[in-house]
mmCIF file of C-alpha atoms in Angstrom:
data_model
loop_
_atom_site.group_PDB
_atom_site.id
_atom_site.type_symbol
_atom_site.label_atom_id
_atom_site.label_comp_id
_atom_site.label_asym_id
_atom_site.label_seq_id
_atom_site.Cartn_x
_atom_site.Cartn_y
_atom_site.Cartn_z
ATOM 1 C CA UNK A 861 81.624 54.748 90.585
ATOM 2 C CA UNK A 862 82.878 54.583 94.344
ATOM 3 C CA UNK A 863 80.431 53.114 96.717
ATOM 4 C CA UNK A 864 82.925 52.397 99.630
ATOM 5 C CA UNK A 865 82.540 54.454 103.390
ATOM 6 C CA UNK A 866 84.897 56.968 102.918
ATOM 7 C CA UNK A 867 86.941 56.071 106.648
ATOM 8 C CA UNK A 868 87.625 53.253 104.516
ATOM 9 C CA UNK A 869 88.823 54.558 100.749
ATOM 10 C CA UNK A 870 90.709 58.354 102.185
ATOM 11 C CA UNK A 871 93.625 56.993 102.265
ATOM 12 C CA UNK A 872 94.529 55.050 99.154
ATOM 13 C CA UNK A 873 92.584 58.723 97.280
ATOM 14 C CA UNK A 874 94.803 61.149 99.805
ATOM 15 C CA UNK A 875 97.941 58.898 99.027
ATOM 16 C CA UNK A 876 97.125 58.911 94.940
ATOM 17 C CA UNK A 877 95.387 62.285 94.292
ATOM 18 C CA UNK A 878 97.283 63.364 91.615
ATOM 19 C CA UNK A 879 97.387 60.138 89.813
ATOM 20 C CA UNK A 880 93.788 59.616 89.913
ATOM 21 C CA UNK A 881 93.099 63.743 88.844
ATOM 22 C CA UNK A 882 95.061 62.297 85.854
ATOM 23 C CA UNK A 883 92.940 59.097 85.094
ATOM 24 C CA UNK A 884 89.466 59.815 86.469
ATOM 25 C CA UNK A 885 87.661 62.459 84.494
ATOM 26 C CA UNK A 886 84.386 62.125 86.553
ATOM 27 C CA UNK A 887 83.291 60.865 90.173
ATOM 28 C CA UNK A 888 80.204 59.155 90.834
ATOM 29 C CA UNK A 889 79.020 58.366 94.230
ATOM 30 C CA UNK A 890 76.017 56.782 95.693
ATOM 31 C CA UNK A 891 75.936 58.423 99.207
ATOM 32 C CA UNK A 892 76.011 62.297 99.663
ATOM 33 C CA UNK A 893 78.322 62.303 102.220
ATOM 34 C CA UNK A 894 81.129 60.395 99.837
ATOM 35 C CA UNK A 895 79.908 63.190 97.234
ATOM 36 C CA UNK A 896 80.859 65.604 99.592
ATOM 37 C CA UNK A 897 84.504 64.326 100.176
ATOM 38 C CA UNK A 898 85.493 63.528 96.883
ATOM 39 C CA UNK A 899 84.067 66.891 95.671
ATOM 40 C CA UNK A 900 86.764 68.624 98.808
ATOM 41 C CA UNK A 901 89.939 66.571 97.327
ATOM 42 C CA UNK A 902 89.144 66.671 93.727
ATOM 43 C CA UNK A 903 86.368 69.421 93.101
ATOM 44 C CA UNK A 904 83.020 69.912 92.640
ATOM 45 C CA UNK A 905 82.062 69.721 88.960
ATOM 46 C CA UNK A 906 83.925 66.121 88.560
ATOM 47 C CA UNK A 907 81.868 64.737 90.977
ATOM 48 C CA UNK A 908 77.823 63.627 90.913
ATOM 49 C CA UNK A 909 75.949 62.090 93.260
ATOM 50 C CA UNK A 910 73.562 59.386 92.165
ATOM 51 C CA UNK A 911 71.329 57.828 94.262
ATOM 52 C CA UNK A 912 71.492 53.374 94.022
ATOM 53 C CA UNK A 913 69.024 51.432 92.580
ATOM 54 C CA UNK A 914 67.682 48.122 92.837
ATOM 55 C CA UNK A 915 65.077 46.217 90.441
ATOM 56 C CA UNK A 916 61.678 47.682 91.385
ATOM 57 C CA UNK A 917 59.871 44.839 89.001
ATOM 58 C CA UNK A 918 61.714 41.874 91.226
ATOM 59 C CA UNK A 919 61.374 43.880 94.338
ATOM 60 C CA UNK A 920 57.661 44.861 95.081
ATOM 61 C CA UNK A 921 54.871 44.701 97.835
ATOM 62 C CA UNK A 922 53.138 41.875 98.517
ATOM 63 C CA UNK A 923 49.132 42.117 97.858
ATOM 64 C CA UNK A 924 48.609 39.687 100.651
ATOM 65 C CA UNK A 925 47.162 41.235 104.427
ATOM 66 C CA UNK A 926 50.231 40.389 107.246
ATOM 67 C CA UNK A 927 49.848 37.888 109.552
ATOM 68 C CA UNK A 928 48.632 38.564 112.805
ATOM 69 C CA UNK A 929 51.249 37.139 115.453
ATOM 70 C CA UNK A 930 54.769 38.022 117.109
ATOM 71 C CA UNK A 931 56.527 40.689 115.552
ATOM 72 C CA UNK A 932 58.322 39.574 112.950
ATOM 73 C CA UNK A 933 62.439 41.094 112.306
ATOM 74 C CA UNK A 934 64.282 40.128 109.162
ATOM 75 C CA UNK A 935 67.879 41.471 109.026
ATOM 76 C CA UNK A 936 69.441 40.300 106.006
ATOM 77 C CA UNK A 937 73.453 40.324 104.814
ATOM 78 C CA UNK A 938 76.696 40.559 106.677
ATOM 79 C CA UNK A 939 78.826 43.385 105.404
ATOM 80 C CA UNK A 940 79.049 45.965 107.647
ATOM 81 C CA UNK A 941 76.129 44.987 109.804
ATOM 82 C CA UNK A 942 76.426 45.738 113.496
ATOM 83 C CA UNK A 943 75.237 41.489 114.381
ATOM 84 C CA UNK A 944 76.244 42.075 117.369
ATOM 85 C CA UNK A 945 73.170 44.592 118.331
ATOM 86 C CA UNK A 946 70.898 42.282 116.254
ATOM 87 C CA UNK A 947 72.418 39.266 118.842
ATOM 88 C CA UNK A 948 71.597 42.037 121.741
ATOM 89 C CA UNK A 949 68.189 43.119 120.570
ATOM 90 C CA UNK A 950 67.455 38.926 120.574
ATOM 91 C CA UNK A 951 68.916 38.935 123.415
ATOM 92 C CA UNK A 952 66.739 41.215 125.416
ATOM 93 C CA UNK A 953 63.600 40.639 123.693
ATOM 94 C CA UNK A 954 63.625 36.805 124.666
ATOM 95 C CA UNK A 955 64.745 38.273 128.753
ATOM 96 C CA UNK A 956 61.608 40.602 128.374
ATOM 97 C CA UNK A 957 59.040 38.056 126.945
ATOM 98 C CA UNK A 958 58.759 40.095 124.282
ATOM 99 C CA UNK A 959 56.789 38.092 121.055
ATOM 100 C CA UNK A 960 59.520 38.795 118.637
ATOM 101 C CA UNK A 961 60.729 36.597 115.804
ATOM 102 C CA UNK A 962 64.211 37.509 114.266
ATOM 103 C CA UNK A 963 65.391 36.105 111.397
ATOM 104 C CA UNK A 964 68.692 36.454 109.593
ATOM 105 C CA UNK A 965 69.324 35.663 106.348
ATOM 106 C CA UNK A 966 73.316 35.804 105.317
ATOM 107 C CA UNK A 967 76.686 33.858 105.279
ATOM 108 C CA UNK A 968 76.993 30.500 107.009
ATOM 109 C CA UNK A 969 79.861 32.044 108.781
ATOM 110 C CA UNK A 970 77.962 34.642 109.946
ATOM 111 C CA UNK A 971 75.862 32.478 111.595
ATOM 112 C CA UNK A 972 78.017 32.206 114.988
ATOM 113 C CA UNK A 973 76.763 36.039 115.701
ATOM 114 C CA UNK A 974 73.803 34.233 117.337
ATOM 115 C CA UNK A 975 75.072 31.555 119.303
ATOM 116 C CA UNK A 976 72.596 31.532 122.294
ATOM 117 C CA UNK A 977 70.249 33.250 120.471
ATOM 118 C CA UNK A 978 66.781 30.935 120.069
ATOM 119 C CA UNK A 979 64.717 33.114 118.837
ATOM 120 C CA UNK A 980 66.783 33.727 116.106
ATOM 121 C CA UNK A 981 66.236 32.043 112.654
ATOM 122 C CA UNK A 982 69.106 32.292 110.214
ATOM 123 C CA UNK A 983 68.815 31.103 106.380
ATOM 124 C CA UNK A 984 71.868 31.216 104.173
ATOM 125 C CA UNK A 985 72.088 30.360 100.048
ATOM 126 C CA UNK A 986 68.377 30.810 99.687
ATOM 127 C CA UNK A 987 67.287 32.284 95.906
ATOM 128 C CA UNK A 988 65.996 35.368 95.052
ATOM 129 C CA UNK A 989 62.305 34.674 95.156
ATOM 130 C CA UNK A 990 62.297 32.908 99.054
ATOM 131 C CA UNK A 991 64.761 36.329 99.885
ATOM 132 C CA UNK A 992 61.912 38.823 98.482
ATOM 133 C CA UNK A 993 58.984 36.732 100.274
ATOM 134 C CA UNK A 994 61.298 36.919 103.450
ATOM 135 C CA UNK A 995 61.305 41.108 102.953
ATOM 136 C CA UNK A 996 57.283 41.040 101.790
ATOM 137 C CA UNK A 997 56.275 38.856 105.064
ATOM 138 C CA UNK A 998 58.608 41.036 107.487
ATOM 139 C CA UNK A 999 56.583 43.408 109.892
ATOM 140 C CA UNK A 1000 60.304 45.504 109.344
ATOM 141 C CA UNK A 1001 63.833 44.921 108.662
ATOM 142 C CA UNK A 1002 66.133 45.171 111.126
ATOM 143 C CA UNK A 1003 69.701 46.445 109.436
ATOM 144 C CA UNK A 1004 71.888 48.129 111.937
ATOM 145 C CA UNK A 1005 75.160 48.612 110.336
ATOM 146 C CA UNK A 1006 78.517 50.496 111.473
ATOM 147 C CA UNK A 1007 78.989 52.432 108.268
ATOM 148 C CA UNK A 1008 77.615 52.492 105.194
ATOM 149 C CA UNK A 1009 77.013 54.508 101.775
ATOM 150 C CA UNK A 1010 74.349 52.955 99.478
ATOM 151 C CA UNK A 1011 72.757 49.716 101.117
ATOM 152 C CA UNK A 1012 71.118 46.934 98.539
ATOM 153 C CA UNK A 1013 69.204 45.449 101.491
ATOM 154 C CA UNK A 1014 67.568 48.626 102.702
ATOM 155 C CA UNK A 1015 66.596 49.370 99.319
ATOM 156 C CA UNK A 1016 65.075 45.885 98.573
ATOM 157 C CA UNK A 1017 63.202 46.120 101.924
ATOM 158 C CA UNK A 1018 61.620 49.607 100.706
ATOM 159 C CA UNK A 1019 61.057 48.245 97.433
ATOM 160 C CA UNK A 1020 58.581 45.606 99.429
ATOM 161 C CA UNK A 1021 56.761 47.591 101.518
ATOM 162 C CA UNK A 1022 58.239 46.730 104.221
ATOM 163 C CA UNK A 1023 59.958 49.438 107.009
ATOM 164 C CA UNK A 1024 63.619 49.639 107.860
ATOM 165 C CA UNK A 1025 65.216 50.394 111.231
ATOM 166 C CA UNK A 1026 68.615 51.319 110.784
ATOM 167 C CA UNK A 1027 71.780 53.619 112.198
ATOM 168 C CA UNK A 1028 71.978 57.054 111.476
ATOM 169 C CA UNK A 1029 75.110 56.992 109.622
ATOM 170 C CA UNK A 1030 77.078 57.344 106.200
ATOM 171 C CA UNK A 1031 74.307 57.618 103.299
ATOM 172 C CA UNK A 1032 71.767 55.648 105.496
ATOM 173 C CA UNK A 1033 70.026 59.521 105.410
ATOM 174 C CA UNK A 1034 69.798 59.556 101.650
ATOM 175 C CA UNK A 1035 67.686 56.520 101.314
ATOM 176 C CA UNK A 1036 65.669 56.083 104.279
ATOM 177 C CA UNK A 1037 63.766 58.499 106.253
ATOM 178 C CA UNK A 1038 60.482 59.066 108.734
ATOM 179 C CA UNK A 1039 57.988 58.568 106.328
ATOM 180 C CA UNK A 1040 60.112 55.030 105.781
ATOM 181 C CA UNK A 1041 61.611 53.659 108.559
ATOM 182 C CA UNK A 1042 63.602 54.713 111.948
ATOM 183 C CA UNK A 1043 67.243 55.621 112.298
ATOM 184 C CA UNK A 1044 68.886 55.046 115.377
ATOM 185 C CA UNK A 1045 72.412 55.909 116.925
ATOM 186 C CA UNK A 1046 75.013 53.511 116.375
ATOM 187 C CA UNK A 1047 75.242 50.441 118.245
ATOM 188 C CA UNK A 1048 72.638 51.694 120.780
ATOM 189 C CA UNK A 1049 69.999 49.211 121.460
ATOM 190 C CA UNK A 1050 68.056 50.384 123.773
ATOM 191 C CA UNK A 1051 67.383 53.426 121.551
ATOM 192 C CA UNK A 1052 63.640 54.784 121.734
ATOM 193 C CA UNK A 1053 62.260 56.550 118.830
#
């Protein structure tokens, strides 16, 4: 099963293709664009796409009206998120007086991406149950990222109810669309959908 951006895996499958024809009878991918190269270097018919999953029973709406009250932006996780148009976004919505509450939840370390940034509050090592409260209370996550195949977070965030504005990139397409959520260039913040 390969779930890495393919900018990021060619090279070591380029540099070993024959080896890994030899030892890998089947490819399974969990974006259709990483379908779609693996199928070009070693064929079609050994390679399926299979959309990700994430435990729907864990994962689920809330029964409970929203809040009235600032908007309300959850982005949650670190690897390969674009924090820096998350620290932007803050950024301008505190300059506009906009009523906007972001939140991150991720990494300690990660936490320096909003340095500056008070409207911004960040959680790290919370537990399951406070992370899918965080998604059901959300008015919509906020998950820019600069490449990506199958995403747990955006497919938590669905799982809740809850709508996801993220890049138009990688296999972003296969798992959220306009019925879901909005997909916006990459690293463009001042994108209007």
């Amino acid at each position: 099963t390969f779930h890495l951006p393919w900018f990021r895996s060619r090279g070591r499958f380029e540099a070993q293709r024959e080896l890994l024809s030899r030892c890998i009878d089947h490819f399974v991918a969990v974006s259709s664009d990483l379908a779609m190269e693996l199928a070009a270097l070693f064929g079609e018919h050994r390679v399926t796409y299979v959309p990700h999953g994430i435990d729907t029973d864990a994962f689920h709406p809330t029964h409970s009206p929203r809040r009235n009250g600032p908007l309300r932006l959850l982005t949650v996780g670190f690897h390969m998120r674009d924090l820096y148009l998350v620290h932007r976004a803050s950024v301008r919505a505190a300059f506009s007086s906009l009523p906007v509450e972001f939140r991150f939840v991720g990494p300690e370390h990660a936490a320096s991406a909003f340095v500056g940034c008070d409207n911004v509050e960040i959680s790290s090592g919370i537990d399951e149950a406070a992370l899918i409260g965080m998604y059901q209370n959300a008015d919509a996550v906020l998950l820019p990222v600069t490449a990506a195949t199958a995403n747990n977070s955006l497919l938590e965030a669905l799982a809740c109810g809850t709508p996801v504005i993220s890049t138009d990139i990688g296999g972003i397409r296969d798992y959220l669309d306009e019925g879901t959520g909005w997909m916006l260039p990459k690293g463009d913040v001042g994108a209007k959908k």
